[in-house]
Amino acid sequence: MHEIARQLPDFDAVYTPYYADGPLEWLRRMGRVDFTLLGWKRRKECLRYLRRHQLPMDFEGKNNKYDLVLTCSDLVIPRNVAGVPLVLIQEGMTDPKRFWYWARRVLPFIPRWAAGSAYTGTSNRYDRFCVASEGYLEHFAERGADRSKMLVTGVPVLDDCRRFLHNDFPHRDYVLVCTSDSRETLRPDNRRGFILRARKLAAGRPLIFKLHPNERVARATAEIARWAPGALVYAKGSAEEMAANCSVLICQYSTLAFVGLALGKDVHSYFDVNELRRLLPMQGGVGARNIAQACRELLASQPGQRRPTAPHHKRRRWGDEGPREDVEALSAALT
């Protein structure tokens, strides 16, 4: 979102961590969705980013009226953005079709978010949906997204994988294994089988494991030590840069597979690799610029004049007190 806003310097961009209302907000307050983007861990990461870049924040969009809203997921669309022009931007790879995906097909009263990112784009409650590639346009259309609202723009997080080649990660020419947070998100994961398969594919070459940010580090590290002794384990650091330096990339359900494919690596994934090649995001570093242009065209198509945005001094910044306990706790939580 920050990259897109940089392409719109004549607009005032204001940020908020991802949020919800209704039953999901109750669950968030009870700590039941901490493994998701709504959880406190992810909120802190977002708020630290806003502090680091001194970006203006309107927590949960409560303090102003806006001309345009950009979001990375339509699984949750808060009530306070209803009726505002909305641009949905593909965040990354989508989940496979599991039980709750098919359950919602049969029982549409099941919340869309229960089916996970497999249901991305299917709300059709947006004005534009900016996707990563022609392959993804077909992918989302097949799942129920409105083809007439979709634009192939590329997406900033995946449209310039070559930039990850310029890094200071000290290792080269290893087998990189990227784990998932399946267990933390209540999905099955044969971790022993996955690690042993990685050892077999490595065939004696150096192994490096990059843990998913949501994983229980102590448990995952102990499992790797048991079934792949001698392998290096990283819980932090840029997985994209690690992928850029590897010879072989082994993933479960990870967007990192696209980084490997874009850089010509030998990629192994729980997804069909030929299908991933069909979906591969367009490269060239043009995603933010294309999305910004789509935003301009959408605003130009709206009737009436643009509403003036609130003056900067009225906007909350990252450390200001906010309407909820999250923002009230920022000073302690972010130190």
mmCIF file of C-alpha atoms in Angstrom, residues 161 163-172 174 176 210 237-246 256 259 263 265:
data_model
loop_
_atom_site.group_PDB
_atom_site.id
_atom_site.type_symbol
_atom_site.label_atom_id
_atom_site.label_comp_id
_atom_site.label_asym_id
_atom_site.label_seq_id
_atom_site.Cartn_x
_atom_site.Cartn_y
_atom_site.Cartn_z
ATOM 1 C CA CYS A 161 11.787 -10.473 -7.888
ATOM 2 C CA ARG A 163 15.629 -6.981 -6.651
ATOM 3 C CA PHE A 164 16.079 -9.756 -4.086
ATOM 4 C CA LEU A 165 19.331 -10.799 -5.796
ATOM 5 C CA HIS A 166 21.020 -7.760 -4.230
ATOM 6 C CA ASN A 167 21.363 -8.830 -0.615
ATOM 7 C CA ASP A 168 23.859 -9.503 2.158
ATOM 8 C CA PHE A 169 22.624 -12.943 3.192
ATOM 9 C CA PRO A 170 25.909 -14.796 3.780
ATOM 10 C CA HIS A 171 25.077 -18.212 2.267
ATOM 11 C CA ARG A 172 24.934 -19.344 -1.359
ATOM 12 C CA TYR A 174 22.031 -24.327 -0.720
ATOM 13 C CA LEU A 176 16.138 -23.659 1.026
ATOM 14 C CA LYS A 210 13.171 -20.617 6.919
ATOM 15 C CA GLY A 237 15.146 -12.491 8.001
ATOM 16 C CA SER A 238 14.066 -11.950 4.413
ATOM 17 C CA ALA A 239 12.805 -15.225 2.980
ATOM 18 C CA GLU A 240 12.835 -13.634 -0.482
ATOM 19 C CA GLU A 241 16.561 -12.885 -0.234
ATOM 20 C CA MET A 242 17.222 -16.410 1.014
ATOM 21 C CA ALA A 243 15.298 -17.739 -1.982
ATOM 22 C CA ALA A 244 17.360 -15.545 -4.309
ATOM 23 C CA ASN A 245 20.598 -17.129 -3.066
ATOM 24 C CA CYS A 246 19.509 -20.791 -3.093
ATOM 25 C CA LEU A 256 7.926 -17.731 -2.175
ATOM 26 C CA VAL A 259 10.132 -15.772 -6.275
ATOM 27 C CA LEU A 263 14.541 -16.254 -10.666
ATOM 28 C CA LYS A 265 15.342 -21.769 -9.403
#
